[in-house]
Coordinates of C-alpha atoms in Angstrom, one line a residue:
M1 CA 0.0 0.0 0.0
G2 CA 1.0 3.6 -0.4
K3 CA 1.4 3.9 3.3
D4 CA 1.6 1.0 5.7
N5 CA -1.6 -0.6 7.0
V6 CA -2.1 0.7 10.5
F7 CA -1.5 -2.6 12.1
D8 CA 1.6 -3.3 10.0
S9 CA 2.9 0.2 10.8
L10 CA 2.2 -0.4 14.5
V11 CA 4.2 -3.7 14.6
K12 CA 6.6 -2.9 11.7
D13 CA 9.5 -4.2 13.8
L14 CA 8.0 -7.7 13.9
S15 CA 8.0 -10.3 11.1
S16 CA 4.8 -11.6 9.6
E17 CA 5.1 -14.8 11.7
E18 CA 5.8 -12.8 14.9
R19 CA 2.6 -10.7 14.2
R20 CA 0.5 -13.8 13.7
K21 CA 1.9 -15.4 17.0
M22 CA 1.2 -12.2 18.9
I23 CA -2.4 -12.2 17.9
E24 CA -2.7 -15.9 18.7
K25 CA -1.1 -15.3 22.1
L26 CA -3.6 -12.5 22.8
D27 CA -6.5 -14.7 21.9
E28 CA -5.2 -17.5 24.1
N29 CA -4.3 -15.5 27.2
I30 CA -7.1 -12.9 27.3
H31 CA -10.6 -13.8 28.2
I32 CA -13.7 -11.7 28.8
S33 CA -17.1 -12.9 30.0
R34 CA -19.6 -13.2 27.3
E35 CA -22.5 -13.0 29.7
P36 CA -25.2 -10.4 28.7
L37 CA -24.8 -7.1 30.4
D38 CA -28.3 -7.0 31.7
L39 CA -28.9 -10.2 33.8
R40 CA -32.2 -9.1 35.2
V41 CA -35.2 -9.5 32.9
E42 CA -37.9 -6.9 33.6
N43 CA -41.6 -7.3 32.6
E44 CA -41.9 -5.2 29.5
V45 CA -45.4 -6.5 28.5
V46 CA -47.3 -3.4 27.3
Q47 CA -51.0 -3.3 28.4
T48 CA -53.7 -0.7 28.0
I49 CA -55.0 1.1 31.1
E50 CA -58.4 -0.6 30.4
Q51 CA -56.6 -4.0 30.7
E52 CA -55.0 -2.9 33.9
Y53 CA -58.3 -1.9 35.3
K54 CA -59.8 -5.2 34.5
A55 CA -56.9 -7.0 36.2
L56 CA -57.5 -5.2 39.5
F57 CA -58.8 -7.1 42.5
W58 CA -62.4 -6.4 43.3
L59 CA -61.4 -4.4 46.4
D60 CA -59.2 -2.1 44.3
K61 CA -62.0 -1.7 41.8
F62 CA -64.3 -0.7 44.6
I63 CA -61.8 1.9 45.8
V64 CA -61.4 3.2 42.3
F65 CA -65.2 3.5 42.0
F66 CA -65.6 5.5 45.2
K67 CA -62.6 7.8 44.4
S68 CA -64.0 8.5 41.0
L69 CA -67.4 9.2 42.5
F70 CA -66.3 11.6 45.3
L71 CA -63.3 13.2 43.5
A72 CA -65.0 13.5 40.2
K73 CA -62.1 11.9 38.3
D74 CA -62.0 9.3 35.6
K75 CA -61.6 5.8 36.9
L76 CA -58.9 5.0 34.4
E77 CA -56.9 8.0 35.6
I78 CA -57.1 6.7 39.2
T79 CA -56.2 3.2 38.0
K80 CA -53.1 4.7 36.4
K81 CA -52.0 6.0 39.8
I82 CA -52.6 2.7 41.4
V83 CA -50.5 0.9 38.9
I84 CA -47.7 3.4 39.3
K85 CA -47.8 2.9 43.1
R86 CA -47.5 -0.8 42.6
I87 CA -44.5 -0.4 40.3
A88 CA -42.9 2.0 42.8
R89 CA -43.3 -0.6 45.6
Q90 CA -41.5 -3.1 43.4
V91 CA -38.7 -0.7 42.7
S92 CA -38.3 0.1 46.4
Q93 CA -38.2 -3.6 47.3
I94 CA -35.5 -4.4 44.8
S95 CA -33.2 -1.5 45.9
P96 CA -34.5 0.2 49.1
E97 CA -31.1 1.9 49.7
F98 CA -31.4 3.8 46.4
F99 CA -35.0 5.0 46.2
D100 CA -37.1 7.1 48.5
I101 CA -40.4 6.5 46.8
K102 CA -42.5 8.2 49.5
N103 CA -40.6 11.5 49.0
H104 CA -40.2 11.1 45.2
A105 CA -36.5 11.1 45.6
I106 CA -33.3 9.1 44.8
T107 CA -30.8 8.7 47.6
G108 CA -27.1 9.8 47.6
E109 CA -26.2 6.1 47.6
F110 CA -27.5 5.9 44.0
C111 CA -25.3 8.8 43.1
N112 CA -22.3 7.0 44.5
L113 CA -23.2 4.1 42.2
I114 CA -23.4 6.4 39.3
I115 CA -20.0 7.9 40.2
D116 CA -18.5 4.4 40.4
L117 CA -19.9 3.6 37.0
S118 CA -18.6 6.8 35.5
N119 CA -15.1 6.2 36.9
S120 CA -15.1 2.7 35.5
V121 CA -16.0 3.9 32.0
D122 CA -13.6 6.9 31.9
F123 CA -10.5 5.0 30.6
I124 CA -12.2 3.7 27.4
R125 CA -13.3 7.1 26.2
N126 CA -10.0 8.1 24.5
P127 CA -9.5 4.8 22.7
L128 CA -13.0 4.8 21.4
T129 CA -12.8 8.4 20.4
V130 CA -9.7 7.5 18.3
C131 CA -11.7 4.8 16.6
F132 CA -14.9 6.7 15.9
E133 CA -13.7 10.3 15.4
I134 CA -10.1 10.3 14.2
D135 CA -9.8 7.5 11.5
K136 CA -12.9 5.4 11.2
N137 CA -11.8 3.8 7.9
Q138 CA -8.5 2.6 9.4
F139 CA -10.3 1.2 12.4
Y140 CA -12.8 -0.7 10.3
S141 CA -9.9 -2.0 8.1
L142 CA -8.2 -3.2 11.3
M143 CA -11.4 -5.0 12.4
G144 CA -11.4 -6.7 9.0
Q145 CA -7.8 -7.7 9.2
L146 CA -8.3 -9.4 12.6
E147 CA -11.6 -11.1 11.6
F148 CA -10.6 -12.0 8.0
P149 CA -6.8 -12.4 8.0
Q150 CA -6.8 -14.4 4.8
I151 CA -8.8 -11.9 2.9
H152 CA -6.7 -9.1 4.2
Q153 CA -3.6 -10.8 3.0
E154 CA -5.1 -11.3 -0.5
L155 CA -6.2 -7.7 -0.6
S156 CA -2.7 -6.5 0.3
Q157 CA -1.1 -8.7 -2.4
N158 CA -3.6 -8.4 -5.2
I159 CA -3.9 -4.6 -5.4
N160 CA -0.1 -3.8 -5.5
P161 CA 0.5 -2.2 -8.9
W162 CA 4.3 -2.7 -8.7
E163 CA 4.0 -6.4 -8.2
H164 CA 1.3 -6.7 -10.9
S165 CA 3.4 -4.8 -13.3
S166 CA 6.4 -7.0 -12.7
R167 CA 4.3 -10.1 -13.4
H168 CA 2.7 -8.5 -16.5
P169 CA 5.4 -6.2 -17.9
S170 CA 3.6 -5.9 -21.3
Q171 CA 0.4 -4.3 -19.8
D172 CA -0.1 -0.6 -20.1
I173 CA -1.1 1.5 -17.1
H174 CA -4.9 1.4 -18.0
S175 CA -4.9 -2.4 -18.1
I176 CA -3.1 -2.6 -14.8
R177 CA -5.6 -0.3 -13.2
R178 CA -8.5 -2.3 -14.6
N179 CA -7.0 -5.6 -13.4
L180 CA -6.3 -4.3 -9.9
T181 CA -9.9 -3.1 -9.6
E182 CA -11.2 -6.5 -10.6
N183 CA -8.9 -8.1 -8.1
L184 CA -10.2 -5.8 -5.4
E185 CA -13.8 -6.7 -6.1
A186 CA -13.1 -10.4 -6.3
C187 CA -11.5 -10.3 -2.8
L188 CA -14.3 -8.2 -1.3
S189 CA -16.9 -10.6 -2.7
K190 CA -15.5 -13.4 -0.5
I191 CA -17.0 -11.7 2.5
S192 CA -20.5 -13.2 2.8
R193 CA -23.6 -11.3 3.7
E194 CA -23.7 -13.2 7.0
D195 CA -20.3 -12.0 7.9
R196 CA -21.1 -8.4 6.8
L197 CA -24.2 -8.4 9.2
K198 CA -22.1 -9.9 12.0
M199 CA -19.5 -7.1 11.6
M200 CA -22.3 -4.5 11.5
E201 CA -23.6 -5.8 14.8
M202 CA -20.1 -5.5 16.2
T203 CA -20.0 -1.9 15.2
R204 CA -23.4 -1.4 16.8
T205 CA -22.2 -2.9 20.1
L206 CA -19.1 -0.7 20.0
N207 CA -21.1 2.4 19.2
H208 CA -23.3 1.9 22.2
M209 CA -20.1 1.4 24.4
Y210 CA -18.8 4.7 22.9
Q211 CA -22.1 6.4 23.7
L212 CA -21.8 5.2 27.3
S213 CA -18.2 6.5 27.5
T214 CA -19.2 9.9 26.4
Y215 CA -22.4 10.1 28.5
P216 CA -22.4 13.3 30.7
F217 CA -22.7 11.6 34.1
K218 CA -22.2 15.0 35.7
Q219 CA -25.8 15.8 34.7
I220 CA -26.9 13.2 37.2
V221 CA -24.3 13.8 39.9
S222 CA -24.9 17.6 39.9
Q223 CA -28.5 17.0 41.1
F224 CA -27.3 15.6 44.5
P225 CA -26.4 18.3 47.0
D226 CA -23.7 17.8 49.6
S227 CA -24.8 17.6 53.2
V228 CA -23.0 19.4 56.1
D229 CA -21.0 16.3 56.9
G230 CA -20.0 15.8 53.3
T231 CA -22.3 13.0 52.3
L232 CA -24.6 13.2 49.4
M233 CA -28.2 14.1 50.0
S234 CA -31.2 12.9 48.0
A235 CA -32.3 14.4 44.7
S236 CA -35.9 14.7 43.5
F237 CA -37.3 12.7 40.6
S238 CA -38.1 15.9 38.6
G239 CA -34.4 16.9 38.1
L240 CA -33.3 13.4 37.1
S241 CA -36.0 12.4 34.6
S242 CA -34.2 13.5 31.5
P243 CA -30.6 12.4 32.2
L244 CA -31.7 9.0 33.6
T245 CA -33.9 8.4 30.6
E246 CA -30.9 9.0 28.3
L247 CA -28.7 6.8 30.4
G248 CA -31.4 4.1 30.5
S249 CA -31.6 4.2 26.7
I250 CA -27.9 3.6 26.3
L251 CA -27.8 0.7 28.9
K252 CA -30.8 -0.9 27.3
S253 CA -29.2 -0.9 23.9
F254 CA -25.8 -2.0 25.2
I255 CA -26.9 -5.6 25.6
N256 CA -23.8 -7.7 25.0
P257 CA -20.1 -7.0 25.5
P258 CA -17.9 -6.5 22.4
S259 CA -16.0 -9.5 21.2
L260 CA -12.3 -10.1 22.1
K261 CA -11.1 -9.3 18.5
L262 CA -13.1 -6.1 18.5
L263 CA -11.5 -4.9 21.7
E264 CA -8.1 -5.9 20.3
A265 CA -8.7 -3.7 17.3
V266 CA -9.7 -0.8 19.5
F267 CA -6.5 -0.9 21.6
L268 CA -4.2 -1.7 18.7
L269 CA -5.4 1.3 16.8
Y270 CA -5.3 3.5 19.9
Y271 CA -1.7 2.7 20.7
S272 CA -0.8 3.1 17.1
L273 CA -2.1 6.6 16.8
A274 CA -1.9 7.9 20.4
G275 CA 1.6 6.3 21.1
R276 CA 2.9 4.5 24.0
N277 CA 4.2 6.5 27.0
T278 CA 5.4 3.5 29.1
G279 CA 7.9 0.8 28.6
D280 CA 5.2 -1.9 28.4
S281 CA 5.1 -4.1 25.3
L282 CA 2.3 -3.7 22.8
E283 CA 0.9 -7.1 24.0
D284 CA 0.9 -6.0 27.6
L285 CA -0.9 -2.7 26.8
V286 CA -3.6 -4.5 24.8
S287 CA -4.0 -7.1 27.6
Q288 CA -4.3 -4.4 30.2
G289 CA -6.9 -2.5 28.2
I290 CA -9.1 -5.6 27.6
S291 CA -8.8 -6.6 31.3
R292 CA -10.1 -3.2 32.3
C293 CA -12.9 -3.6 29.8
D294 CA -13.9 -6.9 31.5
T295 CA -14.0 -5.1 34.8
L296 CA -16.1 -2.4 33.3
F297 CA -18.6 -4.9 31.9
E298 CA -18.9 -6.5 35.3
K299 CA -19.6 -3.1 36.8
I300 CA -22.4 -2.6 34.2
R301 CA -23.9 -6.0 35.1
E302 CA -23.9 -5.1 38.8
F303 CA -25.4 -1.7 38.0
N304 CA -28.2 -3.2 35.9
K305 CA -28.9 -5.8 38.5
S306 CA -29.2 -3.2 41.3
V307 CA -31.2 -0.6 39.3
P308 CA -34.6 -1.7 37.7
F309 CA -34.3 1.1 35.1
S310 CA -37.4 0.4 33.2
D311 CA -39.7 0.4 36.2
L312 CA -37.8 3.3 37.8
L313 CA -38.4 5.5 34.8
K314 CA -42.1 4.6 34.8
V315 CA -42.3 5.9 38.3
I316 CA -40.3 9.0 37.7
N317 CA -42.3 9.9 34.5
E318 CA -45.6 8.8 36.2
D319 CA -46.4 6.7 33.2
P320 CA -46.9 2.9 33.7
F321 CA -46.5 2.4 30.0
F322 CA -43.3 4.4 29.6
Q323 CA -40.8 2.5 27.3
I324 CA -37.1 3.1 27.2
S325 CA -36.2 3.7 23.6
D326 CA -33.5 1.7 21.8
R327 CA -30.5 3.7 20.8
S328 CA -29.5 3.9 17.2
G329 CA -26.0 3.2 16.3
G330 CA -23.9 0.8 14.3
E331 CA -22.8 1.4 10.8
D332 CA -22.4 -0.6 7.6
W333 CA -18.9 -1.9 8.4
F334 CA -18.5 -3.3 4.9
Y335 CA -19.1 0.2 3.4
F336 CA -16.1 1.7 5.3
F337 CA -14.0 -1.4 4.8
R338 CA -14.6 -1.3 1.1
Q339 CA -13.9 2.5 1.1
Y340 CA -10.6 2.0 2.9
W341 CA -9.4 -0.5 0.3
Q342 CA -10.6 1.6 -2.6
D343 CA -8.8 4.6 -1.2
A344 CA -5.7 2.4 -0.7
L345 CA -5.9 1.3 -4.3
N346 CA -6.3 4.8 -5.5
E347 CA -3.4 6.0 -3.4
Q348 CA -1.1 3.1 -4.5
F349 CA -2.0 3.8 -8.1
R350 CA -1.3 7.5 -7.7
L351 CA 2.1 6.7 -6.4
F352 CA 2.7 4.1 -9.0
N353 CA 1.5 6.4 -11.8
R354 CA 3.8 9.1 -10.5
E355 CA 6.8 6.8 -10.6
K356 CA 5.8 5.7 -14.1
V357 CA 5.7 9.4 -15.2
L358 CA 9.1 10.0 -13.7
E359 CA 10.5 6.9 -15.4
E360 CA 9.0 7.9 -18.7
A361 CA 10.4 11.5 -18.4
G362 CA 13.8 9.9 -17.9
N363 CA 13.3 7.6 -20.9
E364 CA 12.2 10.6 -23.0
L365 CA 15.5 12.3 -22.3
L366 CA 17.4 9.1 -23.1
R367 CA 15.7 8.9 -26.4
Y368 CA 16.6 12.5 -27.1
W369 CA 20.2 12.0 -26.2
D370 CA 20.3 8.6 -27.8
L371 CA 21.5 6.9 -24.6
N372 CA 20.6 3.6 -23.0
S373 CA 20.4 4.5 -19.3
L374 CA 20.5 7.4 -16.9
S375 CA 23.6 8.0 -14.8
F376 CA 22.1 7.6 -11.3
I377 CA 24.0 8.9 -8.3
N378 CA 25.6 6.1 -6.3
G379 CA 23.6 5.5 -3.2
Y380 CA 20.8 7.8 -4.4
G381 CA 18.8 5.7 -6.9
P382 CA 15.1 5.2 -7.4
T383 CA 15.1 2.0 -5.3
E384 CA 16.0 4.0 -2.3
K385 CA 12.7 5.3 -0.8
S386 CA 14.5 8.3 0.8
A387 CA 16.2 9.3 -2.4
I388 CA 13.4 11.8 -3.3
F389 CA 15.2 13.6 -6.2
S390 CA 16.8 10.5 -7.7
Y391 CA 15.4 11.0 -11.2
S392 CA 16.1 14.7 -11.4
M393 CA 19.7 14.3 -10.1
A394 CA 20.2 11.4 -12.5
S395 CA 18.9 13.5 -15.4
L396 CA 21.1 16.4 -14.5
N397 CA 24.1 14.1 -14.0
T398 CA 23.5 12.4 -17.4
F399 CA 23.1 15.8 -19.1
F400 CA 26.4 17.0 -17.7
L401 CA 28.4 13.8 -18.4
H402 CA 27.1 12.9 -21.8
N403 CA 25.7 16.1 -23.3
Y404 CA 27.3 19.1 -21.9
Q405 CA 30.9 17.9 -21.7
K406 CA 30.9 16.0 -24.9
K407 CA 28.7 18.3 -27.1
L408 CA 27.8 21.6 -25.6
Y409 CA 31.1 22.7 -24.0
Y410 CA 33.0 23.4 -27.2
P411 CA 30.6 25.8 -29.0
M412 CA 29.7 27.5 -25.7
K413 CA 33.4 28.0 -24.9
I414 CA 34.0 29.7 -28.3
I415 CA 31.2 32.1 -27.6
L416 CA 32.7 32.8 -24.2
V417 CA 36.2 33.5 -25.6
D418 CA 35.5 35.2 -29.0
G419 CA 31.8 36.2 -29.0
N420 CA 30.9 39.9 -29.2
F421 CA 27.5 40.5 -27.6
Y422 CA 25.5 43.5 -28.8
K423 CA 24.5 44.0 -25.2
K424 CA 26.9 44.2 -22.3
S425 CA 24.3 42.8 -19.9
N426 CA 24.1 39.7 -22.1
R427 CA 27.9 39.3 -22.0
D428 CA 28.0 39.7 -18.2
E429 CA 25.2 37.2 -17.7
Y430 CA 26.7 34.7 -20.1
D431 CA 30.1 34.8 -18.4
K432 CA 28.4 34.2 -15.0
M433 CA 26.1 31.4 -16.1
F434 CA 29.0 29.7 -18.0
Q435 CA 31.0 29.5 -14.8
V436 CA 28.0 28.1 -12.9
L437 CA 27.4 25.6 -15.6
V438 CA 31.0 24.4 -15.5
K439 CA 30.8 23.8 -11.8
I440 CA 27.6 21.7 -11.9
G441 CA 29.7 18.6 -12.3
D442 CA 31.7 19.5 -9.2
R443 CA 28.6 20.0 -7.2
I444 CA 27.1 16.7 -8.3
K445 CA 30.4 15.0 -7.4
W446 CA 30.4 16.7 -4.0
F447 CA 26.8 15.5 -3.4
E448 CA 27.7 11.9 -4.4
N449 CA 30.8 11.9 -2.2
S450 CA 28.8 13.1 0.8
L451 CA 26.8 9.9 0.7
L452 CA 29.9 7.7 1.0
P453 CA 30.5 6.0 4.4
D454 CA 33.3 8.5 5.1
G455 CA 31.4 11.4 3.5
D456 CA 29.7 14.2 5.5
S457 CA 26.2 12.7 5.4
G458 CA 27.3 9.1 5.5
R459 CA 29.4 9.8 8.7
K460 CA 26.5 11.6 10.4
M461 CA 24.2 8.6 9.8
R462 CA 26.8 6.2 11.1
D463 CA 27.2 8.4 14.2
V464 CA 23.4 8.5 14.8
S465 CA 23.1 4.7 14.4
H466 CA 25.8 4.3 17.1
E467 CA 24.5 6.9 19.4
F468 CA 20.9 5.5 19.4
K469 CA 21.8 1.8 18.9
D470 CA 19.6 0.9 21.9
D471 CA 16.6 3.0 20.7
K472 CA 15.7 1.9 17.1
A473 CA 12.7 4.2 16.9
E474 CA 14.7 7.3 17.8
S475 CA 17.5 6.2 15.6
D476 CA 15.1 5.9 12.7
R477 CA 13.7 9.4 13.4
Q478 CA 17.1 11.0 13.5
I479 CA 18.3 9.2 10.3
M480 CA 15.1 10.3 8.6
K481 CA 15.9 13.9 9.5
L482 CA 19.4 13.5 8.1
K483 CA 18.0 12.1 4.9
I484 CA 15.7 15.1 4.6
G485 CA 18.8 17.2 4.8
V486 CA 20.4 15.1 2.0
N487 CA 17.3 15.7 -0.2
R488 CA 17.4 19.4 0.6
D489 CA 21.1 19.5 -0.5
A490 CA 20.0 17.7 -3.8
L491 CA 17.2 20.2 -4.3
M492 CA 19.6 23.1 -3.8
V493 CA 21.9 21.7 -6.5
L494 CA 18.9 21.2 -8.8
E495 CA 17.3 24.6 -8.4
D496 CA 20.6 26.4 -8.8
S497 CA 21.3 24.3 -11.9
L498 CA 17.8 24.9 -13.2
H499 CA 18.1 28.7 -12.8
C500 CA 21.4 28.5 -14.7
L501 CA 20.0 26.4 -17.5
F502 CA 16.9 28.5 -18.0
T503 CA 19.0 31.7 -18.1
M504 CA 21.6 30.1 -20.5
G505 CA 18.8 28.8 -22.6
K506 CA 17.5 32.4 -23.1
L507 CA 21.0 33.6 -23.9
M508 CA 21.6 30.8 -26.5
N509 CA 18.2 31.4 -28.1
G510 CA 18.9 35.1 -28.4
I511 CA 22.2 34.3 -30.1
V512 CA 20.5 31.8 -32.6
L513 CA 17.3 33.9 -33.3
G514 CA 18.8 37.4 -33.1
N515 CA 15.4 39.1 -32.6
G516 CA 16.9 42.0 -30.8
G517 CA 14.9 41.5 -27.6
S518 CA 16.2 41.3 -24.1
Y519 CA 18.5 38.5 -25.2
D520 CA 20.2 39.5 -28.5
T521 CA 22.7 37.8 -30.9
L522 CA 26.4 38.3 -31.4
S523 CA 27.8 41.0 -33.7
N524 CA 30.4 38.5 -35.0
F525 CA 28.2 35.3 -35.0
S526 CA 28.7 34.9 -38.8
E527 CA 32.5 35.0 -38.4
L528 CA 33.0 32.7 -35.4
G529 CA 34.9 29.5 -36.2
G530 CA 36.3 30.8 -39.4
R531 CA 35.9 28.3 -42.2
N532 CA 33.9 26.1 -39.9
N533 CA 31.4 28.9 -39.1
E534 CA 28.4 27.0 -40.6
E535 CA 29.3 23.9 -38.5
L536 CA 29.7 26.1 -35.4
R537 CA 26.3 27.8 -36.0
Q538 CA 24.7 24.4 -36.2
S539 CA 26.4 23.3 -33.0
V540 CA 25.1 26.5 -31.2
T541 CA 21.6 25.9 -32.5
E542 CA 21.7 22.3 -31.2
A543 CA 23.1 23.5 -27.9
A544 CA 20.2 25.9 -27.5
D545 CA 17.8 23.1 -28.3
D546 CA 19.5 20.7 -25.8
I547 CA 19.5 23.3 -23.0
H548 CA 15.8 24.0 -23.7
K549 CA 15.0 20.3 -23.5
I550 CA 16.9 19.5 -20.3
S551 CA 15.7 22.7 -18.5
H552 CA 12.0 22.1 -19.2
S553 CA 12.1 18.3 -18.6
L554 CA 14.1 18.8 -15.4
Q555 CA 11.5 21.3 -14.2
D556 CA 8.7 18.8 -14.7
I557 CA 10.6 16.0 -12.9
I558 CA 11.6 18.3 -10.0
N559 CA 7.9 19.4 -9.5
L560 CA 6.8 15.7 -9.3
E561 CA 9.6 14.9 -6.9
K562 CA 8.8 17.9 -4.7
E563 CA 5.4 16.3 -4.1
K564 CA 7.3 13.2 -2.9
M565 CA 9.4 15.4 -0.6
E566 CA 6.3 16.9 1.0
E567 CA 4.9 13.5 1.7
Y568 CA 8.2 12.2 3.1
I569 CA 8.4 15.2 5.5
K570 CA 4.7 14.6 6.5
E571 CA 5.5 11.0 7.2
M572 CA 8.4 12.0 9.4
N573 CA 6.3 14.5 11.4
E574 CA 3.7 11.8 12.0
Q575 CA 6.1 9.4 13.5

């Protein structure tokens, strides 16, 4: 892929076999209870008030009759109050320490229970936020990697344009793209509808867990005032109706705990993006996170067992038929998974296409010069990921060795020595640019020598490797910084050379065309070279064409490689 898969990036120091063993070890050593989170089943049979009235004992019906007669109230309204009182007694019997039904209040002990639940859920908020708000596509991809490792492997292998191109060298770029798209669809089709639904249910479960982690428990806690001795006093039903209804909706929807693999994905992504601030291994951090989740799930079970939420909300809302609504949540996992791999293919193909454009730009120059290969700088070739400006440096080096020195130098030297410019400014600029052009070879050689083991850059990288030999991550970061410096050195050589070539191109075109503009011809152009003047004039014309060709081609190559430079620096900053 254009950039590493998040899990591959996370454990890039491990081999494929070590990664597999790590996941297997996590699966073997970590266990979470699969018991439902709500162990107490409440009676949720919905009846009408008429049915409730008919179900009353004859004595209750007699009481209802007399109350309706003397209070001038509807008997069904009185029945509703009787049913609510009955439910209130049931709630009080289940948890008498939490509910003061007589005073329509909830005790401070219930608030302590809420605080305990809030404290237990706090730790999972950041990991879930990373999953749901920072990079959802990556998270769903990681879920797919853990659930369908074989399909993940096939996707990684079958949408790689470089590998496909090496197996089918005769295919053009459009055929390669079409084949890779077909490979992607073929791999994705192996995920059955049943598996897609299962994964969607997993995202629903995790979404409800995320809703619980972001629930504002302070809305409940703030309703309980402190007493003089520091204990929490009771809070009235009226202030708790709305926040408890919201919490009840979340808990009702959060029926089953997430699977082990789902929790593995959460913590793997979290420690990938948020980093590790301790010396603990990745395996230990994931294990600790899942163990805390298991403790949280047990807290939720205890809370649900202690608090008859459905009946409590009926009492608080004074509605015997009040129903806790189910929370929405859960997304089409397959949509995001597919989008991730389509984006990955697009990104890979963008990088592949850019490399092909660079390669073709180099080949076009070779055809122009009638050469077989570019003269790449030793230690700075296209196979080196960090050699950002490899093609532009190779193009400049090839131009200098095979075109400038062998073909352009002679006619340009004659102009330098014997040419009479009409304009003094042209003469001054030509003298200056000629000296810069002559020294391009020296600057290229200096750059190449700096990369040698005993060169300036080579020595610095060796020193960094020695200094941070016990900290590979820091060593990699420092070496990457040095390599960025190497690329900036290359860019400086290129931009100075490019400025020289464009200026010299204008000067040479002025000499050839003689239009009398800012860059004019020579007063003795028809006399230079003596009897060989015609041949010299032809050489000067070809030199002007050659400089025009290399300057514009080099500009295009440098612009593409500057994009690579920006991406390389961004990658370093993200490490």
